[in-house]
Amino acid sequence: MPGSITLDNLTLGYDRHPAVHHLTGTIDSGALLAVVGPNGGGKSTLLKAIAGLITPMEGRITVGASRRSVGYLPQVAEIDRSFPISVYEFVAMGAYAVTGLFGGLTPRTKVRIEHAIAAVGLSGLERRTIAALSGGQMQRMLFARLLMQDASIVLIDEPFNAIDEATTADLLALVRRWHAEGRTIVAVLHDLAMVRTAFPHTLLLARECIGWGTTQTVLTESALATARARMTPSGTPDVVREEAA
Amino acid sequence: MLYDWIIAPFAEFAFMRRALAGTLALALGAAPIGVFLMLRRMSLIGDAMAHAILPGAAAGYLVAGFSLGAMTIGGLIAGFAVAVLAGIVARTTALKEDAALAAFYILSLAGGVTLVSARGSNADVLRVLFGSVLALDDPTLLLLLAVTTLTLMLLAILFRGLVIECVDPGFLKSVSGTGGALHLTFLGIVVLNLVAAFHALGTLLAVGILILPAASARLWTANLTVMIGLAMLTAALSGVVGLILSYHFELASGPAIILVAGAVYLLSLVFGRMGGLARHLWPRPHLRA
């Protein structure tokens, strides 16, 4: 299927240290999947691997779509915010994902960029440099770039961290719209209440798969306790354990 | 008076005209590369690469004397090798890239100076350390022009990719597999410009014409295109003013050019609109309210 993702005995890690062990399963085309679990449990690593940013140490990932139809929204920390680039130019990057690095911006694409910026509520800030944006505005801009990519598989890494309720509600509405359009969405999240209300399926990850299925069946007290326990033997600090609770 | 000061040195002496042409060519190519080096936080890597050119150029010198071809090829190989080696050391050993670079560049400098002084005179050593902008012959001048032409062409083609790789390397990697090739091409352009700058300004000053104008421009604007334009202008002006000063006051010309660029940088540090000291100490009234 065009938007499906199959993980086959997947082991991922950095510098020969595995962060995710032997993960097997299929994310169906059109799924709306939340990936939750303690910090250091390998959630972001999994997303990076699906996006093609890191190569599996073992096993394989089969993505139904071509690389250009996978949209990846990184954590804000991975973006160099001091670089002198405007909101408009940043959002335009999403078009290059489709046209290639050398394609020109057609008048039609320019209109699309303006629409994407308007859709995330950043109209009027097109010329502002990204260094001058608030955390919420930054996140809105990342979503606008994702809109430009028109991806059939959308991967979003902790999009709602440290942003206000209004922004969260706006961006969550966009995620719902993408889901309604039939796109496959995989989101790394921390807010379990949000996962329970907005995400039908959940993968609970603590270096290995603790549970994967409908959110209701996965997010049980005992599963969350198991996830926390998996992370403690190797000395993960207490603060981190609180996260999954 | 004005004629005597500004025009006469160039009108009367061919070596001054050559120096001017060489410096302007260098300024136009090296300044935009310097902007990208700075924005990618690679200023120090640039410095290390500039030093790394020396043993390569020195090996060329040992083989063929002051031969443009031999020294250029040697320099290109050595500069590129150090950039790649430092990356490998940082990825495979406990050392971070900055420590690896510091080690490589001090070794390069010591090795290069030893090689040159083994065969040449003190004047030769000075020439490789500080360049010979007043002694640019036709082939060297053509090399500088060729490097600048190639640099500007490649920049035009790779501009978007370079910008994206700076801001959000993960994004570039997720949408195209060109990140690695792009980075290597960029390093290649940097080495080319450093070798060009090496011929004019020597191994110790070469990186100055890349970084000083870029850092000055950064303090005046937050717009990348304007920044590149300003850096080119600063580099070119530093070249012209440096040459004029060196002519009238009998200063070493390479250092004079870099000192002028340095003066612009210091002024920008104090008065720059984007994060200059003056703005920091005396903010505009509405910021205080």
Short mmCIF file of C-alpha atoms in Angstrom, two decimals:
data_model
loop_
_atom_site.label_atom_id
_atom_site.label_comp_id
_atom_site.label_asym_id
_atom_site.label_seq_id
_atom_site.Cartn_x
_atom_site.Cartn_y
_atom_site.Cartn_z
CA MET A 1 0.00 0.00 0.00
CA PRO A 2 1.32 3.48 -0.85
CA GLY A 3 1.36 4.92 2.67
CA SER A 4 2.19 1.83 4.71
CA ILE A 5 5.38 1.28 6.72
CA THR A 6 6.65 -2.20 7.57
CA LEU A 7 9.25 -2.77 10.28
CA ASP A 8 10.96 -6.12 10.19
CA ASN A 9 13.07 -7.17 13.20
CA LEU A 10 14.36 -3.62 13.36
CA THR A 11 17.31 -2.72 15.60
CA LEU A 12 18.42 0.92 15.63
CA GLY A 13 21.14 2.82 17.41
CA TYR A 14 24.06 5.20 17.34
CA ASP A 15 27.77 4.40 17.61
CA ARG A 16 27.10 0.68 17.93
CA HIS A 17 24.82 1.26 20.96
CA PRO A 18 21.34 -0.05 20.17
CA ALA A 19 18.47 2.27 21.16
CA VAL A 20 15.61 0.15 19.79
CA HIS A 21 15.66 -3.64 19.74
CA HIS A 22 13.98 -6.11 17.38
CA LEU A 23 10.89 -4.12 16.46
CA THR A 24 8.48 -5.83 14.08
CA GLY A 25 5.11 -4.62 12.85
CA THR A 26 3.17 -2.75 10.19
CA ILE A 27 1.83 0.79 10.21
CA ASP A 28 -1.15 0.70 7.86
CA SER A 29 -1.69 3.24 5.14
CA GLY A 30 -3.81 6.07 6.55
CA ALA A 31 -3.01 5.20 10.18
CA LEU A 32 -2.86 7.83 12.91
CA LEU A 33 -0.26 6.37 15.27
CA ALA A 34 1.19 7.88 18.44
CA VAL A 35 4.62 6.73 19.59
CA VAL A 36 4.99 7.15 23.36
CA GLY A 37 7.35 6.01 26.07
CA PRO A 38 10.04 7.18 28.46
CA ASN A 39 12.87 9.46 27.30
CA GLY A 40 15.71 7.46 25.81
CA GLY A 41 13.24 4.77 24.78
CA GLY A 42 14.06 5.21 21.09
CA LYS A 43 10.97 7.11 19.87
CA SER A 44 12.83 9.82 17.96
CA THR A 45 15.36 7.27 16.72
CA LEU A 46 12.54 5.22 15.21
CA LEU A 47 11.13 8.28 13.45
CA LYS A 48 14.56 9.24 12.10
CA ALA A 49 15.03 5.73 10.76
CA ILE A 50 11.67 5.77 8.95
CA ALA A 51 12.61 9.19 7.51
CA GLY A 52 15.84 7.66 6.21
CA LEU A 53 18.14 9.73 8.43
CA ILE A 54 19.79 6.72 10.06
CA THR A 55 20.42 3.24 8.72
CA PRO A 56 19.19 0.23 10.73
CA MET A 57 21.85 -1.80 12.54
CA GLU A 58 19.76 -4.87 11.87
CA GLY A 59 16.47 -5.67 10.15
CA ARG A 60 14.74 -3.47 7.60
CA ILE A 61 12.14 -0.79 7.05
CA THR A 62 9.92 -0.93 4.01
CA VAL A 63 8.18 2.34 3.21
CA GLY A 64 5.38 2.14 0.64
CA ALA A 65 5.95 5.65 -0.65
CA SER A 66 8.95 7.20 -2.39
CA ARG A 67 11.38 9.24 -0.31
CA ARG A 68 9.87 12.49 -1.58
CA SER A 69 6.44 11.61 -0.26
CA VAL A 70 7.71 11.15 3.29
CA GLY A 71 7.45 14.37 5.29
CA TYR A 72 9.53 14.62 8.46
CA LEU A 73 9.07 17.27 11.13
CA PRO A 74 12.18 17.30 13.35
CA GLN A 75 12.42 18.47 16.95
CA VAL A 76 12.91 22.23 17.03
CA ALA A 77 16.31 21.74 18.70
CA GLU A 78 17.69 20.24 15.51
CA ILE A 79 17.22 23.46 13.56
CA ASP A 80 19.88 26.16 13.52
CA ARG A 81 17.71 29.10 14.51
CA SER A 82 20.54 31.61 14.23
CA PHE A 83 20.74 31.10 10.46
CA PRO A 84 19.58 34.22 8.61
CA ILE A 85 16.57 32.87 6.76
CA SER A 86 13.01 34.20 6.63
CA VAL A 87 9.80 32.35 7.44
CA TYR A 88 8.85 32.47 3.74
CA GLU A 89 12.17 30.97 2.64
CA PHE A 90 11.95 28.28 5.30
CA VAL A 91 8.45 27.23 4.27
CA ALA A 92 9.58 27.27 0.62
CA MET A 93 11.99 24.43 1.49
CA GLY A 94 8.95 22.18 1.56
CA ALA A 95 8.46 22.89 -2.15
CA TYR A 96 12.07 21.92 -2.93
CA ALA A 97 11.32 18.55 -1.40
CA VAL A 98 8.92 18.09 -4.29
CA THR A 99 10.59 20.03 -7.14
CA GLY A 100 14.19 19.16 -6.25
CA LEU A 101 16.90 21.59 -5.18
CA PHE A 102 17.23 23.23 -8.57
CA GLY A 103 13.59 23.68 -9.61
CA GLY A 104 12.28 27.23 -9.72
CA LEU A 105 9.36 28.54 -7.68
CA THR A 106 6.46 28.85 -10.09
CA PRO A 107 3.74 31.44 -9.45
CA ARG A 108 1.49 28.54 -8.46
CA THR A 109 4.02 27.32 -5.89
CA LYS A 110 4.33 30.84 -4.51
CA VAL A 111 0.59 30.93 -3.96
CA ARG A 112 0.82 27.56 -2.21
CA ILE A 113 3.54 28.90 0.08
CA GLU A 114 1.35 31.84 1.01
CA HIS A 115 -1.59 29.53 1.66
CA ALA A 116 0.54 27.23 3.83
CA ILE A 117 1.75 30.19 5.89
CA ALA A 118 -1.83 31.42 6.24
CA ALA A 119 -3.07 27.93 7.17
CA VAL A 120 -0.81 27.86 10.23
CA GLY A 121 -1.70 31.43 11.21
CA LEU A 122 1.62 33.08 10.40
CA SER A 123 0.37 35.57 7.77
CA GLY A 124 2.19 38.86 8.13
CA LEU A 125 5.35 37.22 9.47
CA GLU A 126 6.64 36.02 6.07
CA ARG A 127 9.66 38.33 6.11
CA ARG A 128 10.58 37.73 9.74
CA THR A 129 13.83 35.83 10.35
CA ILE A 130 13.40 32.53 12.16
CA ALA A 131 15.59 33.71 15.05
CA ALA A 132 12.83 36.18 15.96
CA LEU A 133 10.06 33.56 16.25
CA SER A 134 8.58 32.27 19.49
CA GLY A 135 8.53 28.53 20.19
CA GLY A 136 4.92 28.26 19.08
CA GLN A 137 5.50 30.27 15.89
CA MET A 138 8.50 28.09 15.10
CA GLN A 139 6.36 24.97 15.39
CA ARG A 140 3.65 26.54 13.20
CA MET A 141 6.31 27.28 10.59
CA LEU A 142 7.51 23.65 10.63
CA PHE A 143 3.93 22.54 10.03
CA ALA A 144 3.65 24.98 7.11
CA ARG A 145 6.73 23.42 5.53
CA LEU A 146 5.17 19.99 6.03
CA LEU A 147 1.99 21.28 4.31
CA MET A 148 4.12 22.25 1.30
CA GLN A 149 5.59 18.75 1.09
CA ASP A 150 2.12 17.28 0.55
CA ALA A 151 3.50 14.00 1.92
CA SER A 152 1.58 10.73 1.99
CA ILE A 153 3.52 9.69 5.10
CA VAL A 154 3.91 12.33 7.80
CA LEU A 155 6.39 11.85 10.65
CA ILE A 156 6.27 14.39 13.49
CA ASP A 157 8.67 14.45 16.42
CA GLU A 158 7.36 16.01 19.65
CA PRO A 159 5.46 18.79 17.90
CA PHE A 160 3.58 20.03 20.96
CA ASN A 161 6.43 20.40 23.44
CA ALA A 162 6.51 23.73 25.26
CA ILE A 163 3.85 25.46 23.16
CA ASP A 164 0.63 27.08 24.35
CA GLU A 165 -2.86 25.56 24.18
CA ALA A 166 -4.07 27.66 21.25
CA THR A 167 -1.14 26.63 19.08
CA THR A 168 -1.51 23.00 20.15
CA ALA A 169 -5.20 23.06 19.22
CA ASP A 170 -4.49 24.66 15.81
CA LEU A 171 -1.75 22.19 14.95
CA LEU A 172 -3.70 19.19 16.21
CA ALA A 173 -6.53 20.27 13.91
CA LEU A 174 -4.05 20.14 11.02
CA VAL A 175 -2.98 16.63 12.03
CA ARG A 176 -6.65 15.58 12.08
CA ARG A 177 -7.16 17.11 8.65
CA TRP A 178 -4.20 15.17 7.25
CA HIS A 179 -5.60 12.00 8.78
CA ALA A 180 -8.99 12.68 7.18
CA GLU A 181 -7.21 13.12 3.84
CA GLY A 182 -5.93 9.55 4.15
CA ARG A 183 -2.30 10.31 4.95
CA THR A 184 -0.32 8.03 7.26
CA ILE A 185 0.72 9.90 10.41
CA VAL A 186 3.26 8.81 13.01
CA ALA A 187 3.75 11.24 15.90
CA VAL A 188 6.11 11.08 18.87
CA LEU A 189 4.19 12.50 21.83
CA HIS A 190 4.47 12.95 25.58
CA ASP A 191 0.97 14.09 26.50
CA LEU A 192 -0.87 10.82 27.18
CA ALA A 193 -4.20 12.60 27.65
CA MET A 194 -3.91 13.97 24.13
CA VAL A 195 -2.95 10.55 22.78
CA ARG A 196 -6.02 9.00 24.41
CA THR A 197 -8.39 11.55 22.89
CA ALA A 198 -6.86 12.12 19.45
CA PHE A 199 -4.85 9.05 18.41
CA PRO A 200 -6.65 5.77 17.69
CA HIS A 201 -3.43 3.70 17.67
CA THR A 202 -0.36 3.77 19.91
CA LEU A 203 3.09 2.22 19.99
CA LEU A 204 4.57 2.13 23.50
CA LEU A 205 8.34 2.00 23.16
CA ALA A 206 10.97 1.52 25.85
CA ARG A 207 13.99 0.36 23.84
CA GLU A 208 11.70 -2.46 22.70
CA CYS A 209 8.02 -2.73 21.90
CA ILE A 210 5.97 -2.82 25.12
CA GLY A 211 2.64 -2.56 23.37
CA TRP A 212 1.33 -1.79 19.89
CA GLY A 213 -2.34 -1.60 18.98
CA THR A 214 -5.42 0.46 19.75
CA THR A 215 -4.61 3.22 22.21
CA GLN A 216 -7.14 1.89 24.71
CA THR A 217 -5.48 -1.52 24.90
CA VAL A 218 -1.89 -0.24 24.88
CA LEU A 219 -1.99 2.60 27.40
CA THR A 220 -2.81 0.55 30.48
CA GLU A 221 -1.31 1.21 33.90
CA SER A 222 0.56 -2.09 33.85
CA ALA A 223 2.04 -1.49 30.38
CA LEU A 224 3.21 1.99 31.40
CA ALA A 225 4.75 0.54 34.55
CA THR A 226 6.55 -2.08 32.44
CA ALA A 227 7.87 0.66 30.15
CA ARG A 228 9.19 2.61 33.14
CA ALA A 229 10.78 -0.50 34.60
CA ARG A 230 12.56 -1.30 31.33
CA MET A 231 14.33 2.02 31.44
CA THR A 232 15.49 1.95 35.07
CA PRO A 233 18.10 -0.87 35.23
CA SER A 234 20.52 1.07 33.05
CA GLY A 235 20.36 4.04 35.39
CA THR A 236 17.85 6.34 33.73
CA PRO A 237 17.21 9.16 36.24
CA ASP A 238 13.97 9.34 38.22
CA VAL A 239 12.84 12.53 36.54
CA VAL A 240 12.69 10.72 33.26
CA ARG A 241 10.56 7.98 34.70
CA GLU A 242 7.90 10.53 35.59
CA GLU A 243 7.42 11.38 31.91
CA ALA A 244 5.46 8.30 30.95
CA ALA A 245 3.15 8.60 33.95
CA MET B 1 46.20 64.80 -4.17
CA LEU B 2 43.40 62.25 -4.38
CA TYR B 3 44.90 61.03 -7.64
CA ASP B 4 48.34 60.66 -6.08
CA TRP B 5 46.90 58.73 -3.20
CA ILE B 6 44.43 56.41 -4.83
CA ILE B 7 45.00 56.19 -8.57
CA ALA B 8 48.73 56.78 -9.06
CA PRO B 9 50.03 53.61 -7.39
CA PHE B 10 47.92 51.49 -9.71
CA ALA B 11 48.41 53.69 -12.79
CA GLU B 12 52.18 53.75 -12.45
CA PHE B 13 53.05 50.22 -11.43
CA ALA B 14 52.02 47.02 -13.19
CA PHE B 15 52.67 44.92 -10.06
CA MET B 16 50.13 47.05 -8.17
CA ARG B 17 47.54 46.53 -10.92
CA ARG B 18 48.15 42.78 -10.78
CA ALA B 19 47.86 42.80 -7.01
CA LEU B 20 44.60 44.75 -7.31
CA ALA B 21 43.14 42.34 -9.88
CA GLY B 22 44.19 39.34 -7.78
CA THR B 23 42.80 40.77 -4.57
CA LEU B 24 39.48 41.72 -6.15
CA ALA B 25 39.11 38.26 -7.69
CA LEU B 26 39.90 36.66 -4.37
CA ALA B 27 37.45 38.93 -2.55
CA LEU B 28 34.54 38.05 -4.85
CA GLY B 29 34.98 34.29 -4.47
CA ALA B 30 36.30 33.93 -0.94
CA ALA B 31 33.88 36.28 0.83
CA PRO B 32 30.67 34.33 0.06
CA ILE B 33 32.44 31.07 0.95
CA GLY B 34 33.48 32.73 4.20
CA VAL B 35 29.84 33.60 4.92
CA PHE B 36 28.84 29.94 4.60
CA LEU B 37 31.85 28.78 6.64
CA MET B 38 30.85 31.18 9.41
CA LEU B 39 27.15 30.29 9.33
CA ARG B 40 28.00 26.59 9.42
CA ARG B 41 30.22 27.30 12.47
CA MET B 42 33.19 26.09 10.48
CA SER B 43 35.40 29.19 10.82
CA LEU B 44 38.00 27.25 12.78
CA ILE B 45 37.84 24.33 10.37
CA GLY B 46 38.60 26.84 7.63
CA ASP B 47 41.61 28.06 9.59
CA ALA B 48 42.87 24.52 10.12
CA MET B 49 42.43 23.73 6.44
CA ALA B 50 44.34 26.88 5.50
CA HIS B 51 47.26 25.72 7.63
CA ALA B 52 46.98 22.20 6.28
CA ILE B 53 47.64 23.51 2.78
CA LEU B 54 51.21 24.39 3.78
CA PRO B 55 52.86 20.94 3.93
CA GLY B 56 51.19 20.01 0.64
CA ALA B 57 52.37 23.19 -1.04
CA ALA B 58 55.78 22.70 0.59
CA ALA B 59 56.04 19.19 -0.82
CA GLY B 60 55.26 20.69 -4.24
CA TYR B 61 57.94 23.30 -3.59
CA LEU B 62 60.49 20.61 -2.69
CA VAL B 63 59.75 18.79 -5.91
CA ALA B 64 59.59 21.74 -8.28
CA GLY B 65 60.60 24.96 -6.46
CA PHE B 66 58.14 27.88 -6.60
CA SER B 67 56.03 26.15 -9.22
CA LEU B 68 52.41 27.23 -9.30
CA GLY B 69 51.13 23.86 -10.49
CA ALA B 70 53.06 21.68 -8.05
CA MET B 71 52.30 23.88 -5.03
CA THR B 72 48.63 24.23 -5.95
CA ILE B 73 48.09 20.50 -6.41
CA GLY B 74 50.01 19.70 -3.22
CA GLY B 75 48.00 22.28 -1.31
CA LEU B 76 44.66 21.03 -2.65
CA ILE B 77 45.43 17.44 -1.69
CA ALA B 78 46.68 18.31 1.80
CA GLY B 79 43.83 20.74 2.57
CA PHE B 80 41.17 18.29 1.51
CA ALA B 81 42.88 15.40 3.32
CA VAL B 82 42.92 17.26 6.63
CA ALA B 83 39.25 18.23 6.35
CA VAL B 84 38.26 14.62 5.70
CA LEU B 85 40.70 13.18 8.27
CA ALA B 86 39.44 15.49 11.02
CA GLY B 87 35.90 14.31 10.28
CA ILE B 88 36.98 10.65 10.46
CA VAL B 89 38.94 11.17 13.70
CA ALA B 90 35.95 12.91 15.29
CA ARG B 91 33.63 10.07 14.30
CA THR B 92 35.85 7.12 15.17
CA THR B 93 37.93 8.20 18.18
CA ALA B 94 37.25 9.80 21.55
CA LEU B 95 38.51 13.17 20.25
CA LYS B 96 36.06 15.86 19.21
CA GLU B 97 36.52 17.53 15.83
CA ASP B 98 38.02 20.74 17.24
CA ALA B 99 40.78 18.85 19.08
CA ALA B 100 41.51 16.77 15.99
CA LEU B 101 41.72 19.92 13.87
CA ALA B 102 43.98 21.74 16.32
CA ALA B 103 46.33 18.75 16.32
CA PHE B 104 46.36 18.48 12.53
CA TYR B 105 46.91 22.12 11.87
CA ILE B 106 49.79 22.60 14.24
CA LEU B 107 51.41 19.48 12.76
CA SER B 108 50.84 20.80 9.26
CA LEU B 109 52.39 24.14 10.11
CA ALA B 110 55.47 22.59 11.72
CA GLY B 111 55.85 20.07 8.90
CA GLY B 112 55.39 22.67 6.17
CA VAL B 113 57.84 25.17 7.63
CA THR B 114 60.42 22.40 8.14
CA LEU B 115 60.04 21.26 4.54
CA VAL B 116 60.35 24.75 3.08
CA SER B 117 63.27 25.81 5.29
CA ALA B 118 65.09 22.55 4.51
CA ARG B 119 65.54 23.66 0.96
CA GLY B 120 64.72 27.35 0.79
CA SER B 121 65.77 30.61 2.45
CA ASN B 122 64.06 32.60 5.20
CA ALA B 123 62.52 34.71 2.46
CA ASP B 124 60.89 31.57 1.04
CA VAL B 125 59.48 30.68 4.45
CA LEU B 126 58.07 34.20 4.84
CA ARG B 127 56.57 33.93 1.38
CA VAL B 128 54.63 30.74 2.15
CA LEU B 129 53.55 32.05 5.56
CA PHE B 130 52.41 35.51 4.48
CA GLY B 131 52.02 35.28 0.72
CA SER B 132 53.26 37.49 -2.07
CA VAL B 133 50.36 39.55 -3.30
CA LEU B 134 52.75 42.03 -4.97
CA ALA B 135 54.43 39.29 -6.96
CA LEU B 136 51.45 37.66 -8.70
CA ASP B 137 52.51 36.45 -12.13
CA ASP B 138 50.15 35.76 -15.03
CA PRO B 139 49.52 32.06 -14.28
CA THR B 140 48.80 32.81 -10.60
CA LEU B 141 46.45 35.62 -11.55
CA LEU B 142 44.64 33.31 -13.96
CA LEU B 143 44.39 30.68 -11.22
CA LEU B 144 42.77 33.20 -8.84
CA LEU B 145 40.31 34.28 -11.54
CA ALA B 146 39.49 30.67 -12.44
CA VAL B 147 38.89 29.73 -8.81
CA THR B 148 36.58 32.71 -8.33
CA THR B 149 34.64 31.98 -11.51
CA LEU B 150 34.21 28.33 -10.55
CA THR B 151 33.26 29.29 -6.98
CA LEU B 152 30.55 31.72 -8.07
CA MET B 153 29.15 29.24 -10.57
CA LEU B 154 29.04 26.39 -8.04
CA LEU B 155 27.54 28.69 -5.40
CA ALA B 156 24.77 29.68 -7.78
CA ILE B 157 23.98 26.02 -8.46
CA LEU B 158 24.31 24.73 -4.89
CA PHE B 159 22.98 27.76 -3.03
CA ARG B 160 19.66 26.26 -1.93
CA GLY B 161 21.19 22.99 -0.88
CA LEU B 162 23.88 24.76 1.14
CA VAL B 163 21.30 26.94 2.88
CA ILE B 164 19.11 23.95 3.75
CA GLU B 165 22.08 21.92 4.93
CA CYS B 166 22.98 24.75 7.30
CA VAL B 167 19.50 25.36 8.72
CA ASP B 168 18.12 21.86 8.87
CA PRO B 169 20.50 19.11 7.72
CA GLY B 170 18.01 16.42 8.74
CA PHE B 171 15.44 17.84 6.34
CA LEU B 172 17.89 17.77 3.43
CA LYS B 173 18.78 14.19 4.23
CA SER B 174 15.13 13.18 4.50
CA VAL B 175 14.17 14.58 1.09
CA SER B 176 17.31 13.88 -0.90
CA GLY B 177 20.40 11.76 -0.54
CA THR B 178 22.67 14.62 -1.62
CA GLY B 179 23.70 15.87 1.84
CA GLY B 180 27.06 14.08 1.93
CA ALA B 181 28.01 14.94 -1.66
CA LEU B 182 27.00 18.54 -1.06
CA HIS B 183 29.17 18.79 2.04
CA LEU B 184 32.18 17.35 0.21
CA THR B 185 31.65 19.72 -2.72
CA PHE B 186 31.48 22.62 -0.30
CA LEU B 187 34.72 21.50 1.38
CA GLY B 188 36.24 21.28 -2.10
CA ILE B 189 35.27 24.88 -2.88
CA VAL B 190 36.66 25.98 0.49
CA VAL B 191 40.01 24.29 -0.20
CA LEU B 192 40.15 25.83 -3.71
CA ASN B 193 39.61 29.30 -2.29
CA LEU B 194 42.10 28.73 0.49
CA VAL B 195 44.72 27.65 -2.03
CA ALA B 196 43.99 30.76 -4.09
CA ALA B 197 44.22 32.88 -0.94
CA PHE B 198 47.40 31.01 0.02
CA HIS B 199 49.15 32.22 -3.14
CA ALA B 200 48.24 35.82 -2.40
CA LEU B 201 48.20 36.00 1.39
CA GLY B 202 50.13 32.96 2.62
CA THR B 203 49.08 30.12 4.85
CA LEU B 204 48.74 32.18 8.03
CA LEU B 205 46.56 34.95 6.59
CA ALA B 206 44.59 33.11 3.91
CA VAL B 207 41.55 32.44 6.04
CA GLY B 208 41.37 36.13 7.02
CA ILE B 209 39.93 37.19 3.65
CA LEU B 210 37.22 34.52 4.06
CA ILE B 211 36.21 35.02 7.67
CA LEU B 212 36.77 38.69 8.58
CA PRO B 213 34.47 40.18 5.89
CA ALA B 214 31.86 37.50 6.62
CA ALA B 215 31.91 38.15 10.35
CA SER B 216 31.70 41.92 9.75
CA ALA B 217 28.72 41.54 7.41
CA ARG B 218 26.94 39.31 9.93
CA LEU B 219 26.99 42.21 12.39
CA TRP B 220 25.10 44.49 10.00
CA THR B 221 22.34 42.38 8.49
CA ALA B 222 20.14 39.35 9.07
CA ASN B 223 19.50 38.87 5.35
CA LEU B 224 21.69 36.24 3.73
CA THR B 225 21.84 37.84 0.29
CA VAL B 226 22.69 41.25 1.71
CA MET B 227 25.23 39.58 3.98
CA ILE B 228 27.03 37.96 1.06
CA GLY B 229 27.02 41.26 -0.87
CA LEU B 230 28.36 43.16 2.13
CA ALA B 231 31.07 40.55 2.72
CA MET B 232 32.19 40.81 -0.94
CA LEU B 233 32.23 44.60 -0.71
CA THR B 234 34.19 44.55 2.55
CA ALA B 235 36.71 42.06 1.20
CA ALA B 236 37.18 44.05 -2.01
CA LEU B 237 37.52 47.37 -0.15
CA SER B 238 39.98 45.82 2.30
CA GLY B 239 42.03 44.69 -0.68
CA VAL B 240 42.08 48.12 -2.32
CA VAL B 241 42.66 50.10 0.88
CA GLY B 242 45.23 47.59 2.16
CA LEU B 243 47.22 47.81 -1.08
CA ILE B 244 47.12 51.62 -1.07
CA LEU B 245 48.26 51.78 2.56
CA SER B 246 51.01 49.24 1.97
CA TYR B 247 52.22 51.28 -1.00
CA HIS B 248 52.33 54.64 0.77
CA PHE B 249 53.61 53.46 4.15
CA GLU B 250 55.79 50.62 2.89
CA LEU B 251 53.84 48.02 4.86
CA ALA B 252 53.80 44.31 4.08
CA SER B 253 50.88 44.15 1.65
CA GLY B 254 49.22 40.85 2.70
CA PRO B 255 49.09 41.79 6.39
CA ALA B 256 47.96 45.33 5.44
CA ILE B 257 44.94 43.90 3.56
CA ILE B 258 44.01 41.65 6.49
CA LEU B 259 44.52 44.50 8.97
CA VAL B 260 42.07 46.69 7.04
CA ALA B 261 39.55 43.82 7.02
CA GLY B 262 40.25 43.44 10.74
CA ALA B 263 39.62 47.17 11.34
CA VAL B 264 36.26 46.87 9.57
CA TYR B 265 35.49 43.87 11.75
CA LEU B 266 36.35 45.73 14.97
CA LEU B 267 34.22 48.72 13.90
CA SER B 268 31.35 46.35 13.11
CA LEU B 269 31.76 44.66 16.48
CA VAL B 270 31.23 48.02 18.16
CA PHE B 271 28.69 49.69 15.88
CA GLY B 272 27.04 46.77 14.04
CA ARG B 273 23.25 46.95 13.87
CA MET B 274 22.82 43.24 14.52
CA GLY B 275 24.25 42.49 17.92
CA GLY B 276 27.07 45.07 17.96
CA LEU B 277 28.46 46.21 21.31
CA ALA B 278 26.98 49.71 21.11
CA ARG B 279 23.47 48.30 20.61
CA HIS B 280 24.09 46.07 23.59
CA LEU B 281 25.30 48.83 25.90
CA TRP B 282 22.97 51.59 24.68
CA PRO B 283 19.78 49.92 23.44
CA ARG B 284 17.31 51.92 21.43
CA PRO B 285 14.79 53.78 23.63
CA HIS B 286 11.79 51.58 22.79
CA LEU B 287 13.70 48.57 24.02
CA ARG B 288 14.11 50.21 27.40
CA ALA B 289 10.45 51.14 27.81
#
